[in-house]
PDB file of C-alpha atoms in Angstrom:
ATOM      1  CA  MET A   1     117.393  94.632  49.635  1.00  0.00           C
ATOM      2  CA  ASN A   2     119.473  93.373  46.928  1.00  0.00           C
ATOM      3  CA  ALA A   3     119.873  89.521  46.633  1.00  0.00           C
ATOM      4  CA  PRO A   4     123.811  88.780  47.561  1.00  0.00           C
ATOM      5  CA  ALA A   5     126.175  88.581  44.703  1.00  0.00           C
ATOM      6  CA  LEU A   6     126.825  84.817  43.502  1.00  0.00           C
ATOM      7  CA  PRO A   7     130.075  83.541  44.216  1.00  0.00           C
ATOM      8  CA  ARG A   8     132.369  82.195  41.373  1.00  0.00           C
ATOM      9  CA  LEU A   9     132.670  78.399  41.076  1.00  0.00           C
ATOM     10  CA  HIS A  10     135.718  76.749  39.878  1.00  0.00           C
ATOM     11  CA  ALA A  11     136.686  73.017  39.820  1.00  0.00           C
ATOM     12  CA  LEU A  12     140.071  72.069  41.691  1.00  0.00           C
ATOM     13  CA  GLY A  13     140.179  68.623  39.880  1.00  0.00           C
ATOM     14  CA  ASP A  14     137.775  65.994  40.128  1.00  0.00           C
ATOM     15  CA  ALA A  15     136.903  66.044  43.857  1.00  0.00           C
ATOM     16  CA  ALA A  16     137.103  69.391  44.949  1.00  0.00           C
ATOM     17  CA  LEU A  17     135.246  72.876  44.333  1.00  0.00           C
ATOM     18  CA  LEU A  18     136.496  76.142  44.921  1.00  0.00           C
ATOM     19  CA  CYS A  19     133.560  79.137  45.796  1.00  0.00           C
ATOM     20  CA  GLU A  20     135.051  82.490  45.704  1.00  0.00           C
ATOM     21  CA  LEU A  21     133.905  86.412  46.327  1.00  0.00           C
ATOM     22  CA  PRO A  22     135.499  89.192  44.625  1.00  0.00           C
ATOM     23  CA  PRO A  23     137.565  91.451  47.162  1.00  0.00           C
ATOM     24  CA  PRO A  24     137.738  93.007  49.630  1.00  0.00           C
ATOM     25  CA  ALA A  25     137.535  91.058  52.254  1.00  0.00           C
ATOM     26  CA  THR A  26     134.329  92.277  54.337  1.00  0.00           C
ATOM     27  CA  LEU A  27     133.099  91.075  57.337  1.00  0.00           C
ATOM     28  CA  PRO A  28     129.329  90.416  55.725  1.00  0.00           C
ATOM     29  CA  ALA A  29     130.816  88.382  52.594  1.00  0.00           C
ATOM     30  CA  GLN A  30     132.845  86.371  55.451  1.00  0.00           C
ATOM     31  CA  GLN A  31     129.609  86.198  57.266  1.00  0.00           C
ATOM     32  CA  ARG A  32     128.294  84.161  53.895  1.00  0.00           C
ATOM     33  CA  ILE A  33     131.188  82.152  53.133  1.00  0.00           C
ATOM     34  CA  TRP A  34     130.792  80.475  56.862  1.00  0.00           C
ATOM     35  CA  ALA A  35     127.286  80.018  56.420  1.00  0.00           C
ATOM     36  CA  LEU A  36     127.760  77.998  53.252  1.00  0.00           C
ATOM     37  CA  ALA A  37     130.193  76.044  54.788  1.00  0.00           C
ATOM     38  CA  ARG A  38     127.831  74.965  57.772  1.00  0.00           C
ATOM     39  CA  GLU A  39     125.304  74.560  54.974  1.00  0.00           C
ATOM     40  CA  ALA A  40     127.744  72.330  53.031  1.00  0.00           C
ATOM     41  CA  ALA A  41     129.106  70.737  55.870  1.00  0.00           C
ATOM     42  CA  ALA A  42     125.794  68.618  56.055  1.00  0.00           C
ATOM     43  CA  TRP A  43     125.489  67.512  52.492  1.00  0.00           C
ATOM     44  CA  PRO A  44     126.594  63.573  52.539  1.00  0.00           C
ATOM     45  CA  GLU A  45     128.398  64.271  49.268  1.00  0.00           C
ATOM     46  CA  VAL A  46     130.517  66.980  50.759  1.00  0.00           C
ATOM     47  CA  GLN A  47     133.489  64.996  52.611  1.00  0.00           C
ATOM     48  CA  GLU A  48     135.222  68.490  54.029  1.00  0.00           C
ATOM     49  CA  VAL A  49     134.817  72.030  53.845  1.00  0.00           C
ATOM     50  CA  LEU A  50     137.713  74.546  54.016  1.00  0.00           C
ATOM     51  CA  PRO A  51     136.971  78.131  54.947  1.00  0.00           C
ATOM     52  CA  GLY A  52     139.334  81.116  53.688  1.00  0.00           C
ATOM     53  CA  MET A  53     139.485  84.743  53.198  1.00  0.00           C
ATOM     54  CA  ASN A  54     136.680  85.478  50.965  1.00  0.00           C
ATOM     55  CA  ASN A  55     136.661  81.853  49.742  1.00  0.00           C
ATOM     56  CA  LEU A  56     135.371  78.397  50.339  1.00  0.00           C
ATOM     57  CA  THR A  57     136.715  75.078  49.241  1.00  0.00           C
ATOM     58  CA  LEU A  58     134.659  72.205  49.209  1.00  0.00           C
ATOM     59  CA  LEU A  59     136.311  68.649  48.890  1.00  0.00           C
ATOM     60  CA  PHE A  60     133.628  65.975  47.740  1.00  0.00           C
ATOM     61  CA  ASP A  61     132.893  62.306  46.787  1.00  0.00           C
ATOM     62  CA  PRO A  62     132.834  62.169  42.944  1.00  0.00           C
ATOM     63  CA  GLN A  63     131.440  59.320  43.095  1.00  0.00           C
ATOM     64  CA  GLN A  64     128.247  60.445  44.641  1.00  0.00           C
ATOM     65  CA  VAL A  65     128.396  63.927  42.740  1.00  0.00           C
ATOM     66  CA  ASP A  66     130.355  65.640  40.074  1.00  0.00           C
ATOM     67  CA  ALA A  67     131.355  69.352  40.039  1.00  0.00           C
ATOM     68  CA  ASP A  68     128.662  70.335  37.693  1.00  0.00           C
ATOM     69  CA  GLU A  69     125.836  69.132  40.243  1.00  0.00           C
ATOM     70  CA  LEU A  70     127.843  70.696  43.301  1.00  0.00           C
ATOM     71  CA  GLU A  71     127.854  74.092  41.439  1.00  0.00           C
ATOM     72  CA  LEU A  72     124.167  74.260  41.077  1.00  0.00           C
ATOM     73  CA  ARG A  73     123.828  72.974  44.443  1.00  0.00           C
ATOM     74  CA  VAL A  74     125.819  75.724  45.937  1.00  0.00           C
ATOM     75  CA  LEU A  75     123.753  78.482  43.589  1.00  0.00           C
ATOM     76  CA  THR A  76     120.371  77.401  44.528  1.00  0.00           C
ATOM     77  CA  ALA A  77     121.877  77.478  47.958  1.00  0.00           C
ATOM     78  CA  TRP A  78     123.188  80.401  47.859  1.00  0.00           C
ATOM     79  CA  PRO A  79     120.490  83.192  48.161  1.00  0.00           C
ATOM     80  CA  ALA A  80     118.754  81.553  51.384  1.00  0.00           C
ATOM     81  CA  LEU A  81     121.593  80.826  53.572  1.00  0.00           C
ATOM     82  CA  ALA A  82     121.146  81.634  56.811  1.00  0.00           C
ATOM     83  CA  VAL A  83     123.512  84.181  58.069  1.00  0.00           C
ATOM     84  CA  GLU A  84     124.334  84.760  61.524  1.00  0.00           C
ATOM     85  CA  ALA A  85     124.158  88.532  63.242  1.00  0.00           C
ATOM     86  CA  PRO A  86     127.230  90.588  63.359  1.00  0.00           C
ATOM     87  CA  GLY A  87     128.473  90.080  67.145  1.00  0.00           C
ATOM     88  CA  ALA A  88     126.772  86.370  67.251  1.00  0.00           C
ATOM     89  CA  GLY A  89     130.706  85.135  67.911  1.00  0.00           C
ATOM     90  CA  ARG A  90     132.623  85.329  71.351  1.00  0.00           C
ATOM     91  CA  VAL A  91     134.366  88.120  72.661  1.00  0.00           C
ATOM     92  CA  VAL A  92     137.862  87.108  73.687  1.00  0.00           C
ATOM     93  CA  GLU A  93     140.417  89.579  75.593  1.00  0.00           C
ATOM     94  CA  ILE A  94     144.119  89.371  74.696  1.00  0.00           C
ATOM     95  CA  PRO A  95     146.401  91.127  77.393  1.00  0.00           C
ATOM     96  CA  VAL A  96     149.304  92.317  75.577  1.00  0.00           C
ATOM     97  CA  ALA A  97     152.604  93.893  76.705  1.00  0.00           C
ATOM     98  CA  TYR A  98     153.128  96.397  73.872  1.00  0.00           C
ATOM     99  CA  GLY A  99     156.729  97.724  72.812  1.00  0.00           C
ATOM    100  CA  GLY A 100     160.271  97.482  73.814  1.00  0.00           C
ATOM    101  CA  GLU A 101     161.285  93.128  73.289  1.00  0.00           C
ATOM    102  CA  HIS A 102     157.765  92.184  72.774  1.00  0.00           C
ATOM    103  CA  GLY A 103     157.569  94.652  70.081  1.00  0.00           C
ATOM    104  CA  PRO A 104     160.424  95.444  68.397  1.00  0.00           C
ATOM    105  CA  ASP A 105     158.400  97.070  65.422  1.00  0.00           C
ATOM    106  CA  LEU A 106     156.090  99.213  67.251  1.00  0.00           C
ATOM    107  CA  GLY A 107     158.465 102.343  66.205  1.00  0.00           C
ATOM    108  CA  ASP A 108     158.461 100.996  62.686  1.00  0.00           C
ATOM    109  CA  VAL A 109     155.030 101.082  62.696  1.00  0.00           C
ATOM    110  CA  ALA A 110     154.805 104.681  64.656  1.00  0.00           C
ATOM    111  CA  ARG A 111     156.990 106.108  61.466  1.00  0.00           C
ATOM    112  CA  HIS A 112     155.356 104.366  58.833  1.00  0.00           C
ATOM    113  CA  THR A 113     151.965 105.878  60.085  1.00  0.00           C
ATOM    114  CA  GLY A 114     153.096 109.142  60.911  1.00  0.00           C
ATOM    115  CA  LEU A 115     151.411 108.655  64.405  1.00  0.00           C
ATOM    116  CA  SER A 116     153.645 108.243  68.052  1.00  0.00           C
ATOM    117  CA  PRO A 117     154.024 104.718  69.192  1.00  0.00           C
ATOM    118  CA  ALA A 118     152.137 105.698  72.022  1.00  0.00           C
ATOM    119  CA  GLU A 119     149.147 106.319  69.856  1.00  0.00           C
ATOM    120  CA  VAL A 120     149.754 103.282  67.717  1.00  0.00           C
ATOM    121  CA  VAL A 121     148.793 101.427  70.714  1.00  0.00           C
ATOM    122  CA  ARG A 122     145.900 103.299  71.405  1.00  0.00           C
ATOM    123  CA  ARG A 123     144.190 102.665  68.397  1.00  0.00           C
ATOM    124  CA  HIS A 124     145.450  99.030  68.032  1.00  0.00           C
ATOM    125  CA  ALA A 125     144.049  98.132  71.508  1.00  0.00           C
ATOM    126  CA  ALA A 126     140.719 100.476  71.157  1.00  0.00           C
ATOM    127  CA  GLY A 127     139.296  98.229  68.005  1.00  0.00           C
ATOM    128  CA  GLU A 128     137.217  95.275  68.277  1.00  0.00           C
ATOM    129  CA  TYR A 129     138.323  92.781  65.418  1.00  0.00           C
ATOM    130  CA  VAL A 130     136.651  89.692  63.805  1.00  0.00           C
ATOM    131  CA  VAL A 131     138.885  86.657  63.488  1.00  0.00           C
ATOM    132  CA  TYR A 132     138.239  85.574  59.363  1.00  0.00           C
ATOM    133  CA  LEU A 133     139.940  82.823  59.466  1.00  0.00           C
ATOM    134  CA  LEU A 134     142.811  80.191  60.984  1.00  0.00           C
ATOM    135  CA  GLY A 135     145.760  79.287  58.498  1.00  0.00           C
ATOM    136  CA  PHE A 136     149.164  79.514  57.901  1.00  0.00           C
ATOM    137  CA  LEU A 137     149.812  77.756  61.417  1.00  0.00           C
ATOM    138  CA  PRO A 138     147.469  76.263  63.416  1.00  0.00           C
ATOM    139  CA  GLY A 139     145.598  78.481  65.410  1.00  0.00           C
ATOM    140  CA  PHE A 140     146.768  81.375  63.631  1.00  0.00           C
ATOM    141  CA  ALA A 141     144.119  84.183  63.733  1.00  0.00           C
ATOM    142  CA  PHE A 142     143.479  86.513  60.536  1.00  0.00           C
ATOM    143  CA  MET A 143     141.702  89.284  61.416  1.00  0.00           C
ATOM    144  CA  GLY A 144     139.581  92.028  59.797  1.00  0.00           C
ATOM    145  CA  GLY A 145     138.893  95.390  61.576  1.00  0.00           C
ATOM    146  CA  LEU A 146     142.336  97.247  61.762  1.00  0.00           C
ATOM    147  CA  ALA A 147     141.787 100.937  61.658  1.00  0.00           C
ATOM    148  CA  PRO A 148     142.917 102.255  58.221  1.00  0.00           C
ATOM    149  CA  GLU A 149     145.399 104.286  59.907  1.00  0.00           C
ATOM    150  CA  LEU A 150     147.218 101.764  61.181  1.00  0.00           C
ATOM    151  CA  HIS A 151     147.911  99.778  57.838  1.00  0.00           C
ATOM    152  CA  THR A 152     151.219  98.895  57.536  1.00  0.00           C
ATOM    153  CA  PRO A 153     153.394  96.570  54.673  1.00  0.00           C
ATOM    154  CA  ARG A 154     154.932  93.614  55.766  1.00  0.00           C
ATOM    155  CA  ARG A 155     158.760  93.893  56.683  1.00  0.00           C
ATOM    156  CA  ARG A 156     160.946  93.792  53.520  1.00  0.00           C
ATOM    157  CA  GLU A 157     163.129  90.824  54.834  1.00  0.00           C
ATOM    158  CA  PRO A 158     161.183  88.413  57.209  1.00  0.00           C
ATOM    159  CA  ARG A 159     162.460  87.090  60.059  1.00  0.00           C
ATOM    160  CA  THR A 160     163.654  83.656  60.016  1.00  0.00           C
ATOM    161  CA  ALA A 161     162.173  83.277  64.136  1.00  0.00           C
ATOM    162  CA  VAL A 162     159.498  85.202  65.364  1.00  0.00           C
ATOM    163  CA  PRO A 163     158.498  84.031  68.873  1.00  0.00           C
ATOM    164  CA  ALA A 164     155.010  82.725  69.620  1.00  0.00           C
ATOM    165  CA  ARG A 165     152.444  84.511  70.979  1.00  0.00           C
ATOM    166  CA  SER A 166     153.876  87.676  69.591  1.00  0.00           C
ATOM    167  CA  VAL A 167     151.198  90.427  68.142  1.00  0.00           C
ATOM    168  CA  GLY A 168     151.759  92.032  64.809  1.00  0.00           C
ATOM    169  CA  ILE A 169     150.455  94.164  61.726  1.00  0.00           C
ATOM    170  CA  GLY A 170     150.942  92.793  58.023  1.00  0.00           C
ATOM    171  CA  GLY A 171     149.183  95.272  55.730  1.00  0.00           C
ATOM    172  CA  ALA A 172     145.179  95.680  56.424  1.00  0.00           C
ATOM    173  CA  GLN A 173     145.415  92.777  59.209  1.00  0.00           C
ATOM    174  CA  THR A 174     146.311  91.870  62.605  1.00  0.00           C
ATOM    175  CA  GLY A 175     147.432  88.604  64.372  1.00  0.00           C
ATOM    176  CA  ILE A 176     148.646  86.671  67.028  1.00  0.00           C
ATOM    177  CA  TYR A 177     151.640  84.164  65.639  1.00  0.00           C
ATOM    178  CA  PRO A 178     150.459  81.057  67.790  1.00  0.00           C
ATOM    179  CA  LEU A 179     154.044  79.492  67.693  1.00  0.00           C
ATOM    180  CA  ASP A 180     157.704  80.268  67.022  1.00  0.00           C
ATOM    181  CA  SER A 181     158.038  80.225  62.893  1.00  0.00           C
ATOM    182  CA  PRO A 182     159.766  82.860  60.478  1.00  0.00           C
ATOM    183  CA  GLY A 183     157.585  85.709  59.548  1.00  0.00           C
ATOM    184  CA  GLY A 184     157.115  89.301  58.076  1.00  0.00           C
ATOM    185  CA  TRP A 185     154.568  91.150  59.897  1.00  0.00           C
ATOM    186  CA  GLN A 186     155.416  94.226  61.812  1.00  0.00           C
ATOM    187  CA  LEU A 187     155.769  92.935  65.901  1.00  0.00           C
ATOM    188  CA  ILE A 188     154.013  95.554  68.228  1.00  0.00           C
ATOM    189  CA  GLY A 189     153.925  93.289  71.219  1.00  0.00           C
ATOM    190  CA  ARG A 190     153.591  89.754  72.913  1.00  0.00           C
ATOM    191  CA  THR A 191     150.718  87.967  74.577  1.00  0.00           C
ATOM    192  CA  ALA A 192     151.291  85.899  77.606  1.00  0.00           C
ATOM    193  CA  LEU A 193     148.032  83.418  76.309  1.00  0.00           C
ATOM    194  CA  THR A 194     148.394  80.158  74.160  1.00  0.00           C
ATOM    195  CA  LEU A 195     146.851  79.992  71.037  1.00  0.00           C
ATOM    196  CA  PHE A 196     147.366  76.583  69.917  1.00  0.00           C
ATOM    197  CA  ASP A 197     147.198  73.563  72.575  1.00  0.00           C
ATOM    198  CA  PRO A 198     147.111  70.377  70.551  1.00  0.00           C
ATOM    199  CA  ALA A 199     146.224  68.578  73.827  1.00  0.00           C
ATOM    200  CA  ALA A 200     143.434  70.560  74.342  1.00  0.00           C
ATOM    201  CA  GLU A 201     139.253  70.752  73.302  1.00  0.00           C
ATOM    202  CA  PRO A 202     139.361  72.954  70.735  1.00  0.00           C
ATOM    203  CA  PRO A 203     142.986  73.205  70.116  1.00  0.00           C
ATOM    204  CA  THR A 204     142.720  76.496  69.091  1.00  0.00           C
ATOM    205  CA  LEU A 205     142.070  79.795  71.509  1.00  0.00           C
ATOM    206  CA  LEU A 206     140.324  81.682  68.965  1.00  0.00           C
ATOM    207  CA  GLN A 207     137.793  80.247  66.096  1.00  0.00           C
ATOM    208  CA  PRO A 208     136.310  82.092  63.069  1.00  0.00           C
ATOM    209  CA  GLY A 209     133.607  84.726  64.016  1.00  0.00           C
ATOM    210  CA  ASP A 210     135.194  85.454  67.470  1.00  0.00           C
ATOM    211  CA  ARG A 211     135.501  89.006  68.285  1.00  0.00           C
ATOM    212  CA  VAL A 212     139.026  89.961  69.689  1.00  0.00           C
ATOM    213  CA  ARG A 213     139.783  92.816  71.876  1.00  0.00           C
ATOM    214  CA  PHE A 214     143.575  93.705  72.795  1.00  0.00           C
ATOM    215  CA  VAL A 215     144.404  94.966  76.302  1.00  0.00           C
ATOM    216  CA  PRO A 216     147.003  96.791  76.672  1.00  0.00           C
ATOM    217  CA  GLU A 217     149.431  94.898  80.138  1.00  0.00           C
ATOM    218  CA  SER A 218     151.968  96.942  79.801  1.00  0.00           C
ATOM    219  CA  VAL A 219     153.527  99.486  77.252  1.00  0.00           C
ATOM    220  CA  THR A 220     157.666 100.221  76.517  1.00  0.00           C
ATOM    221  CA  LEU A 221     157.959 103.345  74.305  1.00  0.00           C
TER     222      LEU A 221
END
């Protein structure tokens, strides 16, 4: 088995280190990023770990360690990281009302892909997606696993207001808007589930590593 490629390391000022892998983002690469985050979170000189897509930022105490020392520690730990087996995350089912007022861009996605709206729904719901990271908004899950034939560019003109719980496609990813916000993803449906509740523990429904399945609750073509 080939040894995993080493990450590129860049100091971000005096108290942060960026560890990044080359694109494209893949599940094995993301799993290694998560493994490094778990490992580094236990290092006393690291104050916070911030996993991203194909990257990890480590915020550290420069009075305990400098960037060069931390880089060496990352490179030493990298080959021996305990990477979780595929499928280790939870499986979360998301009911979706596809199309109609809940999915105003379903027709646009169908025209771009050359598929019928019903086939777009079928293929979207047939996939199993993995949450790569949370970002952009609290609880907004960037998910990998969208079938290539469903890849659709973002809207040329983003909406100033996207309803909370809208399910969308943005390029090679699918995701759910947890809150009302501006956004440019193609909206194909909406769920009744709450994605972010600051009073809950944890406050986000989805976590990195979770597997997501979309379940059609209704389809309006």
